[in-house]
């Protein structure tokens, strides 16, 4: 249904002429994928950055045309800056695997106004505790005094609504931005709030990219020091594109200590290296086992594997989180340990990891003054 509506919006936009080009915006390839949810259409039009302000009437007309399609109540249209040939973003785009070119999105890697740093939490495969880490890390940033929020980019298996115990639909503000959901004093956005479970399963890559970029750019995040993105598991095209387009301050890789998980973690590290996103470090999750009866620790999972791997690849080791029933139960109940057991050892470990990540970001952000010599 929404694919059909998207196609109708595109058809309608074929009547919109790009000023000075003598052609319509669709045939010029300027319109992104159109994402339709709950009767609202979201898309962007790519324009030269210097012409963006004079093209405001074009944006308004595009929104008007889209909303005139039966079944569409409102449209959010943004103008995105044209990607200049030869720019770093363009170079990064050209590294995309050939099959990712099916429907290129001409969106430049842009910083998001009001957001200080975007940190991706990623893993080479699912089930290693990436989402649990992302949520607790974001809450730990907040506990450390930073303004933090978290975005669930795992479109196929959104888990933030459950992990943060949030239900309901986000509202639109002024017909433009989406107001993020909130719990534990932290803003949260997830595809799980927008579409019913299962809907996204039929989406193809370009639609997912488009939806992700909307959630990133058209949400009223407000002023944030840090936005944590819970990345989809693995290292496919969606992850790669997000890493390319989201102006990331860096990535935190979550791995369990076993060899096989570490091989996958290495793939994730390579992927970020490829698009020049700094690795802020590696977290070893389910590092050792804490016996629920006697409380003693057991190294039955290859404890220390991620630390050794971090050393091998020259990435910072951020810390280890044990496999503990308390973490699992609270994570699955939507009461993350950082807020529900804020005085406990796990909360302390997450806060320490958050401190190290932030140190890494600030270290990189520090200005480097070139040495000027006079002859
Ligand atoms: P991913 O995002 O990598 O798929 P999740 O964060 O959803 O992983 O975690 C998978 C499962 O493992 C969940 O049931 C979660 O509660 C549990 N889990 C994650 N980290 C830990 C931990 N350190 N100790 C115990 N259980 C954990």
PDB file of N, CA and C in Angstrom, residues 41-115:
ATOM      1  N   UNK A  41       3.990  11.573   3.774  1.00  0.00           N
ATOM      2  CA  UNK A  41       5.066  11.244   2.831  1.00  0.00           C
ATOM      3  C   UNK A  41       6.333  11.989   3.247  1.00  0.00           C
ATOM      4  N   UNK A  42       7.437  11.335   3.134  1.00  0.00           N
ATOM      5  CA  UNK A  42       8.721  11.952   3.487  1.00  0.00           C
ATOM      6  C   UNK A  42       9.684  11.754   2.325  1.00  0.00           C
ATOM      7  N   UNK A  43      10.293  12.819   1.864  1.00  0.00           N
ATOM      8  CA  UNK A  43      11.328  12.662   0.838  1.00  0.00           C
ATOM      9  C   UNK A  43      12.209  13.906   0.785  1.00  0.00           C
ATOM     10  N   UNK A  44      13.288  13.787   0.061  1.00  0.00           N
ATOM     11  CA  UNK A  44      14.153  14.947  -0.084  1.00  0.00           C
ATOM     12  C   UNK A  44      14.398  15.235  -1.561  1.00  0.00           C
ATOM     13  N   UNK A  45      14.730  16.479  -1.833  1.00  0.00           N
ATOM     14  CA  UNK A  45      15.084  16.881  -3.199  1.00  0.00           C
ATOM     15  C   UNK A  45      16.505  17.435  -3.126  1.00  0.00           C
ATOM     16  N   UNK A  46      17.309  16.931  -3.989  1.00  0.00           N
ATOM     17  CA  UNK A  46      18.709  17.328  -3.976  1.00  0.00           C
ATOM     18  C   UNK A  46      18.903  18.575  -4.836  1.00  0.00           C
ATOM     19  N   UNK A  47      19.488  19.615  -4.245  1.00  0.00           N
ATOM     20  CA  UNK A  47      19.685  20.874  -4.974  1.00  0.00           C
ATOM     21  C   UNK A  47      21.102  21.391  -4.718  1.00  0.00           C
ATOM     22  N   UNK A  48      21.597  22.288  -5.577  1.00  0.00           N
ATOM     23  CA  UNK A  48      22.925  22.856  -5.293  1.00  0.00           C
ATOM     24  C   UNK A  48      22.857  23.631  -3.980  1.00  0.00           C
ATOM     25  N   UNK A  49      23.860  23.486  -3.111  1.00  0.00           N
ATOM     26  CA  UNK A  49      23.754  24.089  -1.783  1.00  0.00           C
ATOM     27  C   UNK A  49      23.567  25.607  -1.844  1.00  0.00           C
ATOM     28  N   UNK A  50      24.208  26.258  -2.846  1.00  0.00           N
ATOM     29  CA  UNK A  50      24.105  27.727  -2.900  1.00  0.00           C
ATOM     30  C   UNK A  50      22.698  28.184  -3.300  1.00  0.00           C
ATOM     31  N   UNK A  51      21.912  27.276  -3.920  1.00  0.00           N
ATOM     32  CA  UNK A  51      20.582  27.686  -4.378  1.00  0.00           C
ATOM     33  C   UNK A  51      19.485  27.299  -3.392  1.00  0.00           C
ATOM     34  N   UNK A  52      19.886  26.650  -2.275  1.00  0.00           N
ATOM     35  CA  UNK A  52      18.885  26.083  -1.367  1.00  0.00           C
ATOM     36  C   UNK A  52      17.854  27.113  -0.894  1.00  0.00           C
ATOM     37  N   UNK A  53      18.312  28.328  -0.519  1.00  0.00           N
ATOM     38  CA  UNK A  53      17.328  29.264   0.033  1.00  0.00           C
ATOM     39  C   UNK A  53      16.394  29.790  -1.048  1.00  0.00           C
ATOM     40  N   UNK A  54      16.915  29.991  -2.268  1.00  0.00           N
ATOM     41  CA  UNK A  54      16.032  30.505  -3.320  1.00  0.00           C
ATOM     42  C   UNK A  54      15.076  29.423  -3.828  1.00  0.00           C
ATOM     43  N   UNK A  55      15.348  28.180  -3.475  1.00  0.00           N
ATOM     44  CA  UNK A  55      14.473  27.108  -3.951  1.00  0.00           C
ATOM     45  C   UNK A  55      13.399  26.708  -2.931  1.00  0.00           C
ATOM     46  N   UNK A  56      13.236  27.529  -1.913  1.00  0.00           N
ATOM     47  CA  UNK A  56      12.201  27.256  -0.923  1.00  0.00           C
ATOM     48  C   UNK A  56      10.808  27.088  -1.567  1.00  0.00           C
ATOM     49  N   UNK A  57      10.451  27.960  -2.557  1.00  0.00           N
ATOM     50  CA  UNK A  57       9.136  27.769  -3.198  1.00  0.00           C
ATOM     51  C   UNK A  57       9.013  26.392  -3.865  1.00  0.00           C
ATOM     52  N   UNK A  58      10.120  25.870  -4.384  1.00  0.00           N
ATOM     53  CA  UNK A  58      10.104  24.536  -5.004  1.00  0.00           C
ATOM     54  C   UNK A  58       9.764  23.481  -3.939  1.00  0.00           C
ATOM     55  N   UNK A  59      10.381  23.644  -2.772  1.00  0.00           N
ATOM     56  CA  UNK A  59      10.137  22.697  -1.679  1.00  0.00           C
ATOM     57  C   UNK A  59       8.658  22.723  -1.280  1.00  0.00           C
ATOM     58  N   UNK A  60       8.138  23.965  -1.160  1.00  0.00           N
ATOM     59  CA  UNK A  60       6.736  24.099  -0.750  1.00  0.00           C
ATOM     60  C   UNK A  60       5.794  23.496  -1.789  1.00  0.00           C
ATOM     61  N   UNK A  61       6.126  23.742  -3.050  1.00  0.00           N
ATOM     62  CA  UNK A  61       5.282  23.212  -4.121  1.00  0.00           C
ATOM     63  C   UNK A  61       5.324  21.678  -4.129  1.00  0.00           C
ATOM     64  N   UNK A  62       6.513  21.128  -3.875  1.00  0.00           N
ATOM     65  CA  UNK A  62       6.653  19.669  -3.833  1.00  0.00           C
ATOM     66  C   UNK A  62       5.783  19.090  -2.716  1.00  0.00           C
ATOM     67  N   UNK A  63       5.781  19.764  -1.567  1.00  0.00           N
ATOM     68  CA  UNK A  63       4.969  19.298  -0.438  1.00  0.00           C
ATOM     69  C   UNK A  63       3.482  19.395  -0.783  1.00  0.00           C
ATOM     70  N   UNK A  64       3.129  20.499  -1.470  1.00  0.00           N
ATOM     71  CA  UNK A  64       1.724  20.684  -1.836  1.00  0.00           C
ATOM     72  C   UNK A  64       1.285  19.598  -2.816  1.00  0.00           C
ATOM     73  N   UNK A  65       2.123  19.339  -3.816  1.00  0.00           N
ATOM     74  CA  UNK A  65       1.791  18.316  -4.817  1.00  0.00           C
ATOM     75  C   UNK A  65       1.646  16.943  -4.162  1.00  0.00           C
ATOM     76  N   UNK A  66       2.609  16.623  -3.275  1.00  0.00           N
ATOM     77  CA  UNK A  66       2.567  15.300  -2.634  1.00  0.00           C
ATOM     78  C   UNK A  66       1.309  15.151  -1.796  1.00  0.00           C
ATOM     79  N   UNK A  67       0.946  16.231  -1.065  1.00  0.00           N
ATOM     80  CA  UNK A  67      -0.248  16.114  -0.206  1.00  0.00           C
ATOM     81  C   UNK A  67      -1.542  16.088  -1.005  1.00  0.00           C
ATOM     82  N   UNK A  68      -1.454  16.446  -2.302  1.00  0.00           N
ATOM     83  CA  UNK A  68      -2.674  16.408  -3.102  1.00  0.00           C
ATOM     84  C   UNK A  68      -2.979  14.995  -3.594  1.00  0.00           C
ATOM     85  N   UNK A  69      -2.039  14.072  -3.370  1.00  0.00           N
ATOM     86  CA  UNK A  69      -2.282  12.677  -3.777  1.00  0.00           C
ATOM     87  C   UNK A  69      -3.274  12.050  -2.798  1.00  0.00           C
ATOM     88  N   UNK A  70      -4.362  11.459  -3.313  1.00  0.00           N
ATOM     89  CA  UNK A  70      -5.332  10.849  -2.391  1.00  0.00           C
ATOM     90  C   UNK A  70      -4.650   9.802  -1.513  1.00  0.00           C
ATOM     91  N   UNK A  71      -4.882   9.886  -0.220  1.00  0.00           N
ATOM     92  CA  UNK A  71      -4.250   8.950   0.713  1.00  0.00           C
ATOM     93  C   UNK A  71      -3.059   9.560   1.432  1.00  0.00           C
ATOM     94  N   UNK A  72      -2.610  10.712   0.925  1.00  0.00           N
ATOM     95  CA  UNK A  72      -1.504  11.408   1.601  1.00  0.00           C
ATOM     96  C   UNK A  72      -2.068  12.654   2.282  1.00  0.00           C
ATOM     97  N   UNK A  73      -1.892  12.730   3.583  1.00  0.00           N
ATOM     98  CA  UNK A  73      -2.438  13.881   4.310  1.00  0.00           C
ATOM     99  C   UNK A  73      -1.432  15.023   4.401  1.00  0.00           C
ATOM    100  N   UNK A  74      -0.187  14.677   4.536  1.00  0.00           N
ATOM    101  CA  UNK A  74       0.832  15.718   4.703  1.00  0.00           C
ATOM    102  C   UNK A  74       2.152  15.201   4.157  1.00  0.00           C
ATOM    103  N   UNK A  75       3.038  16.126   3.842  1.00  0.00           N
ATOM    104  CA  UNK A  75       4.335  15.707   3.320  1.00  0.00           C
ATOM    105  C   UNK A  75       5.447  16.501   3.984  1.00  0.00           C
ATOM    106  N   UNK A  76       6.505  15.809   4.282  1.00  0.00           N
ATOM    107  CA  UNK A  76       7.701  16.476   4.798  1.00  0.00           C
ATOM    108  C   UNK A  76       8.751  16.411   3.702  1.00  0.00           C
ATOM    109  N   UNK A  77       9.111  17.571   3.207  1.00  0.00           N
ATOM    110  CA  UNK A  77      10.086  17.613   2.116  1.00  0.00           C
ATOM    111  C   UNK A  77      11.289  18.420   2.581  1.00  0.00           C
ATOM    112  N   UNK A  78      12.448  17.892   2.368  1.00  0.00           N
ATOM    113  CA  UNK A  78      13.628  18.695   2.694  1.00  0.00           C
ATOM    114  C   UNK A  78      14.498  18.826   1.456  1.00  0.00           C
ATOM    115  N   UNK A  79      15.170  19.964   1.379  1.00  0.00           N
ATOM    116  CA  UNK A  79      16.145  20.138   0.307  1.00  0.00           C
ATOM    117  C   UNK A  79      17.478  19.678   0.868  1.00  0.00           C
ATOM    118  N   UNK A  80      18.136  18.801   0.152  1.00  0.00           N
ATOM    119  CA  UNK A  80      19.460  18.395   0.634  1.00  0.00           C
ATOM    120  C   UNK A  80      20.502  18.937  -0.336  1.00  0.00           C
ATOM    121  N   UNK A  81      21.663  19.221   0.209  1.00  0.00           N
ATOM    122  CA  UNK A  81      22.696  19.845  -0.614  1.00  0.00           C
ATOM    123  C   UNK A  81      23.200  18.851  -1.651  1.00  0.00           C
ATOM    124  N   UNK A  82      23.424  19.380  -2.815  1.00  0.00           N
ATOM    125  CA  UNK A  82      23.968  18.586  -3.907  1.00  0.00           C
ATOM    126  C   UNK A  82      25.345  18.079  -3.511  1.00  0.00           C
ATOM    127  N   UNK A  83      25.617  16.859  -3.859  1.00  0.00           N
ATOM    128  CA  UNK A  83      26.953  16.328  -3.582  1.00  0.00           C
ATOM    129  C   UNK A  83      27.899  16.804  -4.674  1.00  0.00           C
ATOM    130  N   UNK A  84      28.932  17.514  -4.272  1.00  0.00           N
ATOM    131  CA  UNK A  84      29.888  18.009  -5.264  1.00  0.00           C
ATOM    132  C   UNK A  84      30.782  16.872  -5.738  1.00  0.00           C
ATOM    133  N   UNK A  85      31.018  16.837  -7.011  1.00  0.00           N
ATOM    134  CA  UNK A  85      31.916  15.813  -7.531  1.00  0.00           C
ATOM    135  C   UNK A  85      33.285  16.016  -6.897  1.00  0.00           C
ATOM    136  N   UNK A  86      33.943  14.927  -6.520  1.00  0.00           N
ATOM    137  CA  UNK A  86      35.290  15.037  -5.977  1.00  0.00           C
ATOM    138  C   UNK A  86      35.315  15.291  -4.472  1.00  0.00           C
ATOM    139  N   UNK A  87      34.150  15.494  -3.840  1.00  0.00           N
ATOM    140  CA  UNK A  87      34.132  15.708  -2.398  1.00  0.00           C
ATOM    141  C   UNK A  87      34.388  14.374  -1.705  1.00  0.00           C
ATOM    142  N   UNK A  88      34.782  14.423  -0.423  1.00  0.00           N
ATOM    143  CA  UNK A  88      35.017  13.167   0.276  1.00  0.00           C
ATOM    144  C   UNK A  88      33.782  12.263   0.237  1.00  0.00           C
ATOM    145  N   UNK A  89      32.607  12.886   0.368  1.00  0.00           N
ATOM    146  CA  UNK A  89      31.392  12.063   0.352  1.00  0.00           C
ATOM    147  C   UNK A  89      31.235  11.373  -0.995  1.00  0.00           C
ATOM    148  N   UNK A  90      31.544  12.132  -2.053  1.00  0.00           N
ATOM    149  CA  UNK A  90      31.425  11.550  -3.387  1.00  0.00           C
ATOM    150  C   UNK A  90      32.417  10.400  -3.544  1.00  0.00           C
ATOM    151  N   UNK A  91      33.614  10.605  -3.014  1.00  0.00           N
ATOM    152  CA  UNK A  91      34.615   9.555  -3.110  1.00  0.00           C
ATOM    153  C   UNK A  91      34.151   8.331  -2.339  1.00  0.00           C
ATOM    154  N   UNK A  92      33.573   8.571  -1.155  1.00  0.00           N
ATOM    155  CA  UNK A  92      33.100   7.449  -0.355  1.00  0.00           C
ATOM    156  C   UNK A  92      31.984   6.721  -1.086  1.00  0.00           C
ATOM    157  N   UNK A  93      31.108   7.516  -1.738  1.00  0.00           N
ATOM    158  CA  UNK A  93      30.001   6.901  -2.476  1.00  0.00           C
ATOM    159  C   UNK A  93      30.527   5.985  -3.569  1.00  0.00           C
ATOM    160  N   UNK A  94      31.619   6.431  -4.200  1.00  0.00           N
ATOM    161  CA  UNK A  94      32.111   5.661  -5.324  1.00  0.00           C
ATOM    162  C   UNK A  94      32.690   4.333  -4.869  1.00  0.00           C
ATOM    163  N   UNK A  95      32.916   4.190  -3.531  1.00  0.00           N
ATOM    164  CA  UNK A  95      33.428   2.914  -3.043  1.00  0.00           C
ATOM    165  C   UNK A  95      32.311   1.915  -2.774  1.00  0.00           C
ATOM    166  N   UNK A  96      31.085   2.364  -2.945  1.00  0.00           N
ATOM    167  CA  UNK A  96      29.995   1.446  -2.642  1.00  0.00           C
ATOM    168  C   UNK A  96      30.039   0.251  -3.576  1.00  0.00           C
ATOM    169  N   UNK A  97      29.643  -0.916  -3.080  1.00  0.00           N
ATOM    170  CA  UNK A  97      29.625  -2.067  -3.964  1.00  0.00           C
ATOM    171  C   UNK A  97      28.660  -1.822  -5.132  1.00  0.00           C
ATOM    172  N   UNK A  98      28.974  -2.422  -6.288  1.00  0.00           N
ATOM    173  CA  UNK A  98      28.226  -2.114  -7.495  1.00  0.00           C
ATOM    174  C   UNK A  98      26.718  -2.301  -7.327  1.00  0.00           C
ATOM    175  N   UNK A  99      26.310  -3.378  -6.602  1.00  0.00           N
ATOM    176  CA  UNK A  99      24.878  -3.617  -6.505  1.00  0.00           C
ATOM    177  C   UNK A  99      24.155  -2.586  -5.652  1.00  0.00           C
ATOM    178  N   UNK A 100      24.917  -1.774  -4.910  1.00  0.00           N
ATOM    179  CA  UNK A 100      24.261  -0.746  -4.103  1.00  0.00           C
ATOM    180  C   UNK A 100      23.918   0.470  -4.951  1.00  0.00           C
ATOM    181  N   UNK A 101      24.314   0.446  -6.212  1.00  0.00           N
ATOM    182  CA  UNK A 101      24.073   1.600  -7.073  1.00  0.00           C
ATOM    183  C   UNK A 101      22.709   1.591  -7.732  1.00  0.00           C
ATOM    184  N   UNK A 102      21.924   0.534  -7.472  1.00  0.00           N
ATOM    185  CA  UNK A 102      20.654   0.371  -8.149  1.00  0.00           C
ATOM    186  C   UNK A 102      19.829   1.657  -8.117  1.00  0.00           C
ATOM    187  N   UNK A 103      19.788   2.310  -6.953  1.00  0.00           N
ATOM    188  CA  UNK A 103      19.011   3.530  -6.833  1.00  0.00           C
ATOM    189  C   UNK A 103      19.801   4.510  -5.979  1.00  0.00           C
ATOM    190  N   UNK A 104      20.771   5.193  -6.589  1.00  0.00           N
ATOM    191  CA  UNK A 104      21.644   6.032  -5.769  1.00  0.00           C
ATOM    192  C   UNK A 104      20.874   7.191  -5.137  1.00  0.00           C
ATOM    193  N   UNK A 105      21.237   7.505  -3.912  1.00  0.00           N
ATOM    194  CA  UNK A 105      20.620   8.644  -3.235  1.00  0.00           C
ATOM    195  C   UNK A 105      21.651   9.758  -3.160  1.00  0.00           C
ATOM    196  N   UNK A 106      21.390  10.851  -3.842  1.00  0.00           N
ATOM    197  CA  UNK A 106      22.387  11.909  -3.863  1.00  0.00           C
ATOM    198  C   UNK A 106      22.363  12.735  -2.573  1.00  0.00           C
ATOM    199  N   UNK A 107      22.651  12.112  -1.450  1.00  0.00           N
ATOM    200  CA  UNK A 107      22.642  12.832  -0.181  1.00  0.00           C
ATOM    201  C   UNK A 107      24.066  12.919   0.328  1.00  0.00           C
ATOM    202  N   UNK A 108      24.491  14.133   0.660  1.00  0.00           N
ATOM    203  CA  UNK A 108      25.857  14.288   1.148  1.00  0.00           C
ATOM    204  C   UNK A 108      25.930  13.924   2.625  1.00  0.00           C
ATOM    205  N   UNK A 109      27.128  13.555   3.062  1.00  0.00           N
ATOM    206  CA  UNK A 109      27.373  13.278   4.469  1.00  0.00           C
ATOM    207  C   UNK A 109      27.276  14.590   5.215  1.00  0.00           C
ATOM    208  N   UNK A 110      26.224  14.759   5.989  1.00  0.00           N
ATOM    209  CA  UNK A 110      25.994  16.053   6.611  1.00  0.00           C
ATOM    210  C   UNK A 110      25.963  15.927   8.120  1.00  0.00           C
ATOM    211  N   UNK A 111      26.469  16.944   8.761  1.00  0.00           N
ATOM    212  CA  UNK A 111      26.295  17.015  10.204  1.00  0.00           C
ATOM    213  C   UNK A 111      24.835  17.393  10.435  1.00  0.00           C
ATOM    214  N   UNK A 112      24.319  17.079  11.600  1.00  0.00           N
ATOM    215  CA  UNK A 112      22.932  17.422  11.879  1.00  0.00           C
ATOM    216  C   UNK A 112      22.922  18.558  12.880  1.00  0.00           C
ATOM    217  N   UNK A 113      22.270  19.679  12.516  1.00  0.00           N
ATOM    218  CA  UNK A 113      22.309  20.840  13.392  1.00  0.00           C
ATOM    219  C   UNK A 113      21.831  20.477  14.795  1.00  0.00           C
ATOM    220  N   UNK A 114      22.569  20.916  15.799  1.00  0.00           N
ATOM    221  CA  UNK A 114      22.162  20.676  17.189  1.00  0.00           C
ATOM    222  C   UNK A 114      22.719  19.394  17.787  1.00  0.00           C
ATOM    223  N   UNK A 115      23.245  18.509  16.938  1.00  0.00           N
ATOM    224  CA  UNK A 115      23.786  17.254  17.467  1.00  0.00           C
ATOM    225  C   UNK A 115      25.311  17.309  17.440  1.00  0.00           C
TER     226      UNK A 115
END
